[in-house]
Amino acid sequence: MGRHFPNVSRVPAGEPNINDAPRKVYIASRFVGGKLGAWTLGVIADYIRGPYIGSMPSPNYHWCVLVGDYYHQLQATKQDGKQWNWYDDNKKDWTDKWELYEVGETRFNDNAIASAGIQAIQDMDEEYRLVDNNCQKFTLKLLDIICADGRKKVYTSYSRHQLKAGFIPGELLDESNPDEKVEVEVAYVEDGSAHIDLLDKAFELMDEKTPTLAEDDTVKEIEKGEGTEKKE
């Protein structure tokens, strides 16, 4: 069974390359407004009416990964009473008021990062959850893939679909010969300690910079509007 909503990439078509020139990797955050702001208000209202916990992160503060001109993020759309995750990327608009935090570097080009973003979202549960299946989790999963510092050659018989989706960026296989094996280059973590430090740094930044629902003024306004009092 397919996912509820398709992934969307605006990176121009090209070959994924995981051994490109090194580039800085940032995690980026901004206060969500406009159409997305309406979505976050809906998420917050659902939690106020339901299993509200004051220590939950506020969805008003969105996180993504930024490399070069493109940001890579989790999006969610509501259908049948649930929020469903999907991958999205786009060129950064410098008027969007993103706050940037440098966390490392990558040798993935834009196409490889987009492929890795699809991999990261497909490795997550499809249903959005404010506490543990959100934009912060996606950000960490994508960093885990694209900031891997080692490279090695492997032989694989991965299908064309899996290669195209970014599971192993590399040469596409001949569909008429599905058992064919080819040599491809893959990324892996060479310095485990440094890699864990990078992910810990990103997690701590997001935790520090994201207000909880109890600290979010939007929650207080919604509670006033609904005449609701909640315990933290």
PDB file of N, CA and C in Angstrom, residues 153-225:
ATOM      1  N   LYS A 153      33.095   0.909  -1.566  1.00  0.00           N
ATOM      2  CA  LYS A 153      32.454   0.260  -2.707  1.00  0.00           C
ATOM      3  C   LYS A 153      31.806  -1.043  -2.242  1.00  0.00           C
ATOM      4  N   VAL A 154      30.581  -1.271  -2.728  1.00  0.00           N
ATOM      5  CA  VAL A 154      29.900  -2.533  -2.431  1.00  0.00           C
ATOM      6  C   VAL A 154      29.241  -3.050  -3.700  1.00  0.00           C
ATOM      7  N   TYR A 155      29.018  -4.342  -3.747  1.00  0.00           N
ATOM      8  CA  TYR A 155      28.254  -4.943  -4.835  1.00  0.00           C
ATOM      9  C   TYR A 155      26.825  -5.150  -4.348  1.00  0.00           C
ATOM     10  N   THR A 156      25.855  -4.758  -5.162  1.00  0.00           N
ATOM     11  CA  THR A 156      24.464  -4.840  -4.744  1.00  0.00           C
ATOM     12  C   THR A 156      23.572  -5.231  -5.908  1.00  0.00           C
ATOM     13  N   SER A 157      22.451  -5.854  -5.563  1.00  0.00           N
ATOM     14  CA  SER A 157      21.421  -6.152  -6.563  1.00  0.00           C
ATOM     15  C   SER A 157      20.141  -5.395  -6.226  1.00  0.00           C
ATOM     16  N   TYR A 158      20.285  -4.248  -5.563  1.00  0.00           N
ATOM     17  CA  TYR A 158      19.127  -3.420  -5.246  1.00  0.00           C
ATOM     18  C   TYR A 158      18.361  -3.091  -6.518  1.00  0.00           C
ATOM     19  N   SER A 159      17.044  -2.996  -6.386  1.00  0.00           N
ATOM     20  CA  SER A 159      16.208  -2.744  -7.551  1.00  0.00           C
ATOM     21  C   SER A 159      16.346  -1.303  -8.028  1.00  0.00           C
ATOM     22  N   ARG A 160      15.903  -1.067  -9.238  1.00  0.00           N
ATOM     23  CA  ARG A 160      15.918   0.279  -9.802  1.00  0.00           C
ATOM     24  C   ARG A 160      15.100   1.229  -8.919  1.00  0.00           C
ATOM     25  N   HIS A 161      13.947   0.744  -8.428  1.00  0.00           N
ATOM     26  CA  HIS A 161      13.106   1.610  -7.598  1.00  0.00           C
ATOM     27  C   HIS A 161      13.852   2.049  -6.348  1.00  0.00           C
ATOM     28  N   GLN A 162      14.520   1.122  -5.687  1.00  0.00           N
ATOM     29  CA  GLN A 162      15.221   1.471  -4.461  1.00  0.00           C
ATOM     30  C   GLN A 162      16.378   2.423  -4.733  1.00  0.00           C
ATOM     31  N   LEU A 163      17.096   2.195  -5.811  1.00  0.00           N
ATOM     32  CA  LEU A 163      18.204   3.090  -6.145  1.00  0.00           C
ATOM     33  C   LEU A 163      17.686   4.483  -6.462  1.00  0.00           C
ATOM     34  N   LYS A 164      16.598   4.539  -7.234  1.00  0.00           N
ATOM     35  CA  LYS A 164      16.036   5.825  -7.615  1.00  0.00           C
ATOM     36  C   LYS A 164      15.538   6.579  -6.388  1.00  0.00           C
ATOM     37  N   ALA A 165      15.004   5.837  -5.403  1.00  0.00           N
ATOM     38  CA  ALA A 165      14.484   6.463  -4.195  1.00  0.00           C
ATOM     39  C   ALA A 165      15.587   6.920  -3.260  1.00  0.00           C
ATOM     40  N   GLY A 166      16.815   6.501  -3.527  1.00  0.00           N
ATOM     41  CA  GLY A 166      17.925   7.011  -2.748  1.00  0.00           C
ATOM     42  C   GLY A 166      18.462   6.066  -1.704  1.00  0.00           C
ATOM     43  N   PHE A 167      18.020   4.821  -1.694  1.00  0.00           N
ATOM     44  CA  PHE A 167      18.515   3.899  -0.677  1.00  0.00           C
ATOM     45  C   PHE A 167      20.021   3.670  -0.846  1.00  0.00           C
ATOM     46  N   ILE A 168      20.465   3.503  -2.081  1.00  0.00           N
ATOM     47  CA  ILE A 168      21.895   3.508  -2.372  1.00  0.00           C
ATOM     48  C   ILE A 168      22.083   4.328  -3.648  1.00  0.00           C
ATOM     49  N   PRO A 169      22.420   5.621  -3.540  1.00  0.00           N
ATOM     50  CA  PRO A 169      22.637   6.400  -4.761  1.00  0.00           C
ATOM     51  C   PRO A 169      23.735   5.769  -5.597  1.00  0.00           C
ATOM     52  N   GLY A 170      23.509   5.567  -6.835  1.00  0.00           N
ATOM     53  CA  GLY A 170      24.524   4.952  -7.680  1.00  0.00           C
ATOM     54  C   GLY A 170      23.949   4.550  -9.017  1.00  0.00           C
ATOM     55  N   GLU A 171      24.620   3.632  -9.683  1.00  0.00           N
ATOM     56  CA  GLU A 171      24.224   3.214 -11.018  1.00  0.00           C
ATOM     57  C   GLU A 171      22.892   2.474 -10.981  1.00  0.00           C
ATOM     58  N   LEU A 172      21.972   2.813 -11.905  1.00  0.00           N
ATOM     59  CA  LEU A 172      20.702   2.121 -11.991  1.00  0.00           C
ATOM     60  C   LEU A 172      20.893   0.768 -12.662  1.00  0.00           C
ATOM     61  N   LEU A 173      20.128  -0.203 -12.211  1.00  0.00           N
ATOM     62  CA  LEU A 173      20.266  -1.548 -12.752  1.00  0.00           C
ATOM     63  C   LEU A 173      19.391  -1.740 -13.990  1.00  0.00           C
ATOM     64  N   ASP A 174      19.728  -2.748 -14.769  1.00  0.00           N
ATOM     65  CA  ASP A 174      18.945  -3.126 -15.936  1.00  0.00           C
ATOM     66  C   ASP A 174      17.710  -3.883 -15.456  1.00  0.00           C
ATOM     67  N   GLU A 175      16.504  -3.316 -15.687  1.00  0.00           N
ATOM     68  CA  GLU A 175      15.288  -3.944 -15.185  1.00  0.00           C
ATOM     69  C   GLU A 175      15.049  -5.326 -15.794  1.00  0.00           C
ATOM     70  N   SER A 176      15.624  -5.589 -16.968  1.00  0.00           N
ATOM     71  CA  SER A 176      15.434  -6.890 -17.599  1.00  0.00           C
ATOM     72  C   SER A 176      16.284  -7.971 -16.939  1.00  0.00           C
ATOM     73  N   ASN A 177      17.198  -7.547 -16.058  1.00  0.00           N
ATOM     74  CA  ASN A 177      18.070  -8.510 -15.386  1.00  0.00           C
ATOM     75  C   ASN A 177      18.119  -8.153 -13.900  1.00  0.00           C
ATOM     76  N   PRO A 178      17.030  -8.450 -13.156  1.00  0.00           N
ATOM     77  CA  PRO A 178      16.931  -7.992 -11.766  1.00  0.00           C
ATOM     78  C   PRO A 178      17.957  -8.596 -10.830  1.00  0.00           C
ATOM     79  N   ASP A 179      18.570  -9.715 -11.219  1.00  0.00           N
ATOM     80  CA  ASP A 179      19.558 -10.346 -10.338  1.00  0.00           C
ATOM     81  C   ASP A 179      20.974  -9.833 -10.564  1.00  0.00           C
ATOM     82  N   GLU A 180      21.131  -8.937 -11.531  1.00  0.00           N
ATOM     83  CA  GLU A 180      22.456  -8.390 -11.824  1.00  0.00           C
ATOM     84  C   GLU A 180      22.994  -7.623 -10.618  1.00  0.00           C
ATOM     85  N   LYS A 181      24.255  -7.778 -10.341  1.00  0.00           N
ATOM     86  CA  LYS A 181      24.888  -7.025  -9.272  1.00  0.00           C
ATOM     87  C   LYS A 181      25.872  -6.029  -9.870  1.00  0.00           C
ATOM     88  N   VAL A 182      25.909  -4.838  -9.293  1.00  0.00           N
ATOM     89  CA  VAL A 182      26.838  -3.823  -9.762  1.00  0.00           C
ATOM     90  C   VAL A 182      27.590  -3.260  -8.569  1.00  0.00           C
ATOM     91  N   GLU A 183      28.712  -2.627  -8.842  1.00  0.00           N
ATOM     92  CA  GLU A 183      29.488  -1.990  -7.790  1.00  0.00           C
ATOM     93  C   GLU A 183      29.044  -0.540  -7.662  1.00  0.00           C
ATOM     94  N   VAL A 184      28.703  -0.143  -6.449  1.00  0.00           N
ATOM     95  CA  VAL A 184      28.317   1.242  -6.197  1.00  0.00           C
ATOM     96  C   VAL A 184      29.070   1.749  -4.974  1.00  0.00           C
ATOM     97  N   GLU A 185      29.149   3.051  -4.873  1.00  0.00           N
ATOM     98  CA  GLU A 185      29.787   3.676  -3.718  1.00  0.00           C
ATOM     99  C   GLU A 185      28.725   4.062  -2.710  1.00  0.00           C
ATOM    100  N   VAL A 186      28.944   3.749  -1.458  1.00  0.00           N
ATOM    101  CA  VAL A 186      27.990   4.085  -0.408  1.00  0.00           C
ATOM    102  C   VAL A 186      28.710   4.850   0.700  1.00  0.00           C
ATOM    103  N   ALA A 187      27.913   5.602   1.452  1.00  0.00           N
ATOM    104  CA  ALA A 187      28.445   6.345   2.589  1.00  0.00           C
ATOM    105  C   ALA A 187      28.262   5.515   3.864  1.00  0.00           C
ATOM    106  N   TYR A 188      29.215   5.611   4.764  1.00  0.00           N
ATOM    107  CA  TYR A 188      29.079   4.951   6.059  1.00  0.00           C
ATOM    108  C   TYR A 188      29.783   5.806   7.108  1.00  0.00           C
ATOM    109  N   VAL A 189      29.485   5.549   8.361  1.00  0.00           N
ATOM    110  CA  VAL A 189      30.079   6.326   9.457  1.00  0.00           C
ATOM    111  C   VAL A 189      31.447   5.749   9.790  1.00  0.00           C
ATOM    112  N   GLU A 190      32.476   6.543   9.559  1.00  0.00           N
ATOM    113  CA  GLU A 190      33.845   6.109   9.830  1.00  0.00           C
ATOM    114  C   GLU A 190      34.266   6.483  11.247  1.00  0.00           C
ATOM    115  N   ASP A 191      33.955   7.714  11.648  1.00  0.00           N
ATOM    116  CA  ASP A 191      34.299   8.191  12.992  1.00  0.00           C
ATOM    117  C   ASP A 191      33.012   8.224  13.808  1.00  0.00           C
ATOM    118  N   GLY A 192      32.716   7.114  14.479  1.00  0.00           N
ATOM    119  CA  GLY A 192      31.458   6.995  15.198  1.00  0.00           C
ATOM    120  C   GLY A 192      31.298   8.017  16.306  1.00  0.00           C
ATOM    121  N   SER A 193      32.353   8.310  17.025  1.00  0.00           N
ATOM    122  CA  SER A 193      32.281   9.252  18.135  1.00  0.00           C
ATOM    123  C   SER A 193      31.929  10.655  17.639  1.00  0.00           C
ATOM    124  N   ALA A 194      32.601  11.094  16.580  1.00  0.00           N
ATOM    125  CA  ALA A 194      32.330  12.427  16.026  1.00  0.00           C
ATOM    126  C   ALA A 194      30.912  12.504  15.459  1.00  0.00           C
ATOM    127  N   HIS A 195      30.457  11.403  14.855  1.00  0.00           N
ATOM    128  CA  HIS A 195      29.116  11.385  14.269  1.00  0.00           C
ATOM    129  C   HIS A 195      28.050  11.495  15.353  1.00  0.00           C
ATOM    130  N   ILE A 196      28.230  10.781  16.446  1.00  0.00           N
ATOM    131  CA  ILE A 196      27.280  10.862  17.555  1.00  0.00           C
ATOM    132  C   ILE A 196      27.284  12.260  18.159  1.00  0.00           C
ATOM    133  N   ASP A 197      28.473  12.865  18.271  1.00  0.00           N
ATOM    134  CA  ASP A 197      28.567  14.238  18.790  1.00  0.00           C
ATOM    135  C   ASP A 197      27.792  15.200  17.900  1.00  0.00           C
ATOM    136  N   LEU A 198      27.887  15.015  16.581  1.00  0.00           N
ATOM    137  CA  LEU A 198      27.166  15.875  15.634  1.00  0.00           C
ATOM    138  C   LEU A 198      25.661  15.757  15.853  1.00  0.00           C
ATOM    139  N   LEU A 199      25.162  14.531  15.948  1.00  0.00           N
ATOM    140  CA  LEU A 199      23.731  14.318  16.137  1.00  0.00           C
ATOM    141  C   LEU A 199      23.268  14.829  17.499  1.00  0.00           C
ATOM    142  N   ASP A 200      24.095  14.631  18.531  1.00  0.00           N
ATOM    143  CA  ASP A 200      23.758  15.144  19.858  1.00  0.00           C
ATOM    144  C   ASP A 200      23.670  16.663  19.852  1.00  0.00           C
ATOM    145  N   LYS A 201      24.613  17.301  19.153  1.00  0.00           N
ATOM    146  CA  LYS A 201      24.620  18.761  19.059  1.00  0.00           C
ATOM    147  C   LYS A 201      23.343  19.259  18.397  1.00  0.00           C
ATOM    148  N   ALA A 202      22.938  18.597  17.309  1.00  0.00           N
ATOM    149  CA  ALA A 202      21.723  19.000  16.598  1.00  0.00           C
ATOM    150  C   ALA A 202      20.497  18.813  17.484  1.00  0.00           C
ATOM    151  N   PHE A 203      20.439  17.670  18.177  1.00  0.00           N
ATOM    152  CA  PHE A 203      19.304  17.403  19.066  1.00  0.00           C
ATOM    153  C   PHE A 203      19.219  18.456  20.167  1.00  0.00           C
ATOM    154  N   GLU A 204      20.345  18.762  20.777  1.00  0.00           N
ATOM    155  CA  GLU A 204      20.362  19.733  21.876  1.00  0.00           C
ATOM    156  C   GLU A 204      19.966  21.121  21.400  1.00  0.00           C
ATOM    157  N   LEU A 205      20.415  21.505  20.199  1.00  0.00           N
ATOM    158  CA  LEU A 205      20.023  22.806  19.647  1.00  0.00           C
ATOM    159  C   LEU A 205      18.520  22.886  19.443  1.00  0.00           C
ATOM    160  N   MET A 206      17.949  21.841  18.838  1.00  0.00           N
ATOM    161  CA  MET A 206      16.502  21.851  18.581  1.00  0.00           C
ATOM    162  C   MET A 206      15.717  21.847  19.886  1.00  0.00           C
ATOM    163  N   ASP A 207      16.181  21.083  20.859  1.00  0.00           N
ATOM    164  CA  ASP A 207      15.501  21.028  22.147  1.00  0.00           C
ATOM    165  C   ASP A 207      15.551  22.377  22.858  1.00  0.00           C
ATOM    166  N   GLU A 208      16.712  23.020  22.765  1.00  0.00           N
ATOM    167  CA  GLU A 208      16.897  24.314  23.441  1.00  0.00           C
ATOM    168  C   GLU A 208      16.100  25.424  22.772  1.00  0.00           C
ATOM    169  N   LYS A 209      16.016  25.405  21.445  1.00  0.00           N
ATOM    170  CA  LYS A 209      15.423  26.516  20.699  1.00  0.00           C
ATOM    171  C   LYS A 209      13.927  26.351  20.434  1.00  0.00           C
ATOM    172  N   THR A 210      13.360  25.207  20.804  1.00  0.00           N
ATOM    173  CA  THR A 210      11.940  24.968  20.547  1.00  0.00           C
ATOM    174  C   THR A 210      11.140  25.114  21.832  1.00  0.00           C
ATOM    175  N   PRO A 211      10.249  26.104  21.917  1.00  0.00           N
ATOM    176  CA  PRO A 211       9.403  26.220  23.116  1.00  0.00           C
ATOM    177  C   PRO A 211       8.473  25.016  23.243  1.00  0.00           C
ATOM    178  N   THR A 212       8.097  24.694  24.456  1.00  0.00           N
ATOM    179  CA  THR A 212       7.096  23.651  24.677  1.00  0.00           C
ATOM    180  C   THR A 212       5.700  24.238  24.472  1.00  0.00           C
ATOM    181  N   LEU A 213       4.694  23.363  24.424  1.00  0.00           N
ATOM    182  CA  LEU A 213       3.319  23.856  24.314  1.00  0.00           C
ATOM    183  C   LEU A 213       2.955  24.731  25.509  1.00  0.00           C
ATOM    184  N   ALA A 214       3.479  24.388  26.681  1.00  0.00           N
ATOM    185  CA  ALA A 214       3.184  25.176  27.880  1.00  0.00           C
ATOM    186  C   ALA A 214       3.771  26.581  27.787  1.00  0.00           C
ATOM    187  N   GLU A 215       4.852  26.739  27.002  1.00  0.00           N
ATOM    188  CA  GLU A 215       5.517  28.040  26.876  1.00  0.00           C
ATOM    189  C   GLU A 215       5.017  28.840  25.682  1.00  0.00           C
ATOM    190  N   ASP A 216       4.193  28.230  24.839  1.00  0.00           N
ATOM    191  CA  ASP A 216       3.767  28.853  23.588  1.00  0.00           C
ATOM    192  C   ASP A 216       2.531  29.720  23.821  1.00  0.00           C
ATOM    193  N   ASP A 217       2.651  31.012  23.514  1.00  0.00           N
ATOM    194  CA  ASP A 217       1.516  31.925  23.705  1.00  0.00           C
ATOM    195  C   ASP A 217       0.312  31.538  22.860  1.00  0.00           C
ATOM    196  N   THR A 218       0.551  30.870  21.728  1.00  0.00           N
ATOM    197  CA  THR A 218      -0.559  30.445  20.873  1.00  0.00           C
ATOM    198  C   THR A 218      -1.489  29.508  21.629  1.00  0.00           C
ATOM    199  N   VAL A 219      -0.916  28.610  22.428  1.00  0.00           N
ATOM    200  CA  VAL A 219      -1.712  27.670  23.213  1.00  0.00           C
ATOM    201  C   VAL A 219      -2.609  28.427  24.187  1.00  0.00           C
ATOM    202  N   LYS A 220      -2.040  29.422  24.831  1.00  0.00           N
ATOM    203  CA  LYS A 220      -2.822  30.195  25.802  1.00  0.00           C
ATOM    204  C   LYS A 220      -3.990  30.894  25.137  1.00  0.00           C
ATOM    205  N   GLU A 221      -3.778  31.392  23.899  1.00  0.00           N
ATOM    206  CA  GLU A 221      -4.863  32.060  23.181  1.00  0.00           C
ATOM    207  C   GLU A 221      -5.958  31.072  22.799  1.00  0.00           C
ATOM    208  N   ILE A 222      -5.550  29.877  22.367  1.00  0.00           N
ATOM    209  CA  ILE A 222      -6.535  28.855  21.998  1.00  0.00           C
ATOM    210  C   ILE A 222      -7.323  28.429  23.230  1.00  0.00           C
ATOM    211  N   GLU A 223      -6.630  28.262  24.354  1.00  0.00           N
ATOM    212  CA  GLU A 223      -7.297  27.866  25.588  1.00  0.00           C
ATOM    213  C   GLU A 223      -8.309  28.926  26.027  1.00  0.00           C
ATOM    214  N   LYS A 224      -7.949  30.193  25.891  1.00  0.00           N
ATOM    215  CA  LYS A 224      -8.885  31.270  26.248  1.00  0.00           C
ATOM    216  C   LYS A 224     -10.120  31.223  25.359  1.00  0.00           C
ATOM    217  N   GLY A 225      -9.860  30.989  24.052  1.00  0.00           N
ATOM    218  CA  GLY A 225     -10.953  30.965  23.098  1.00  0.00           C
ATOM    219  C   GLY A 225     -11.932  29.827  23.342  1.00  0.00           C
TER     220      GLY A 225
END
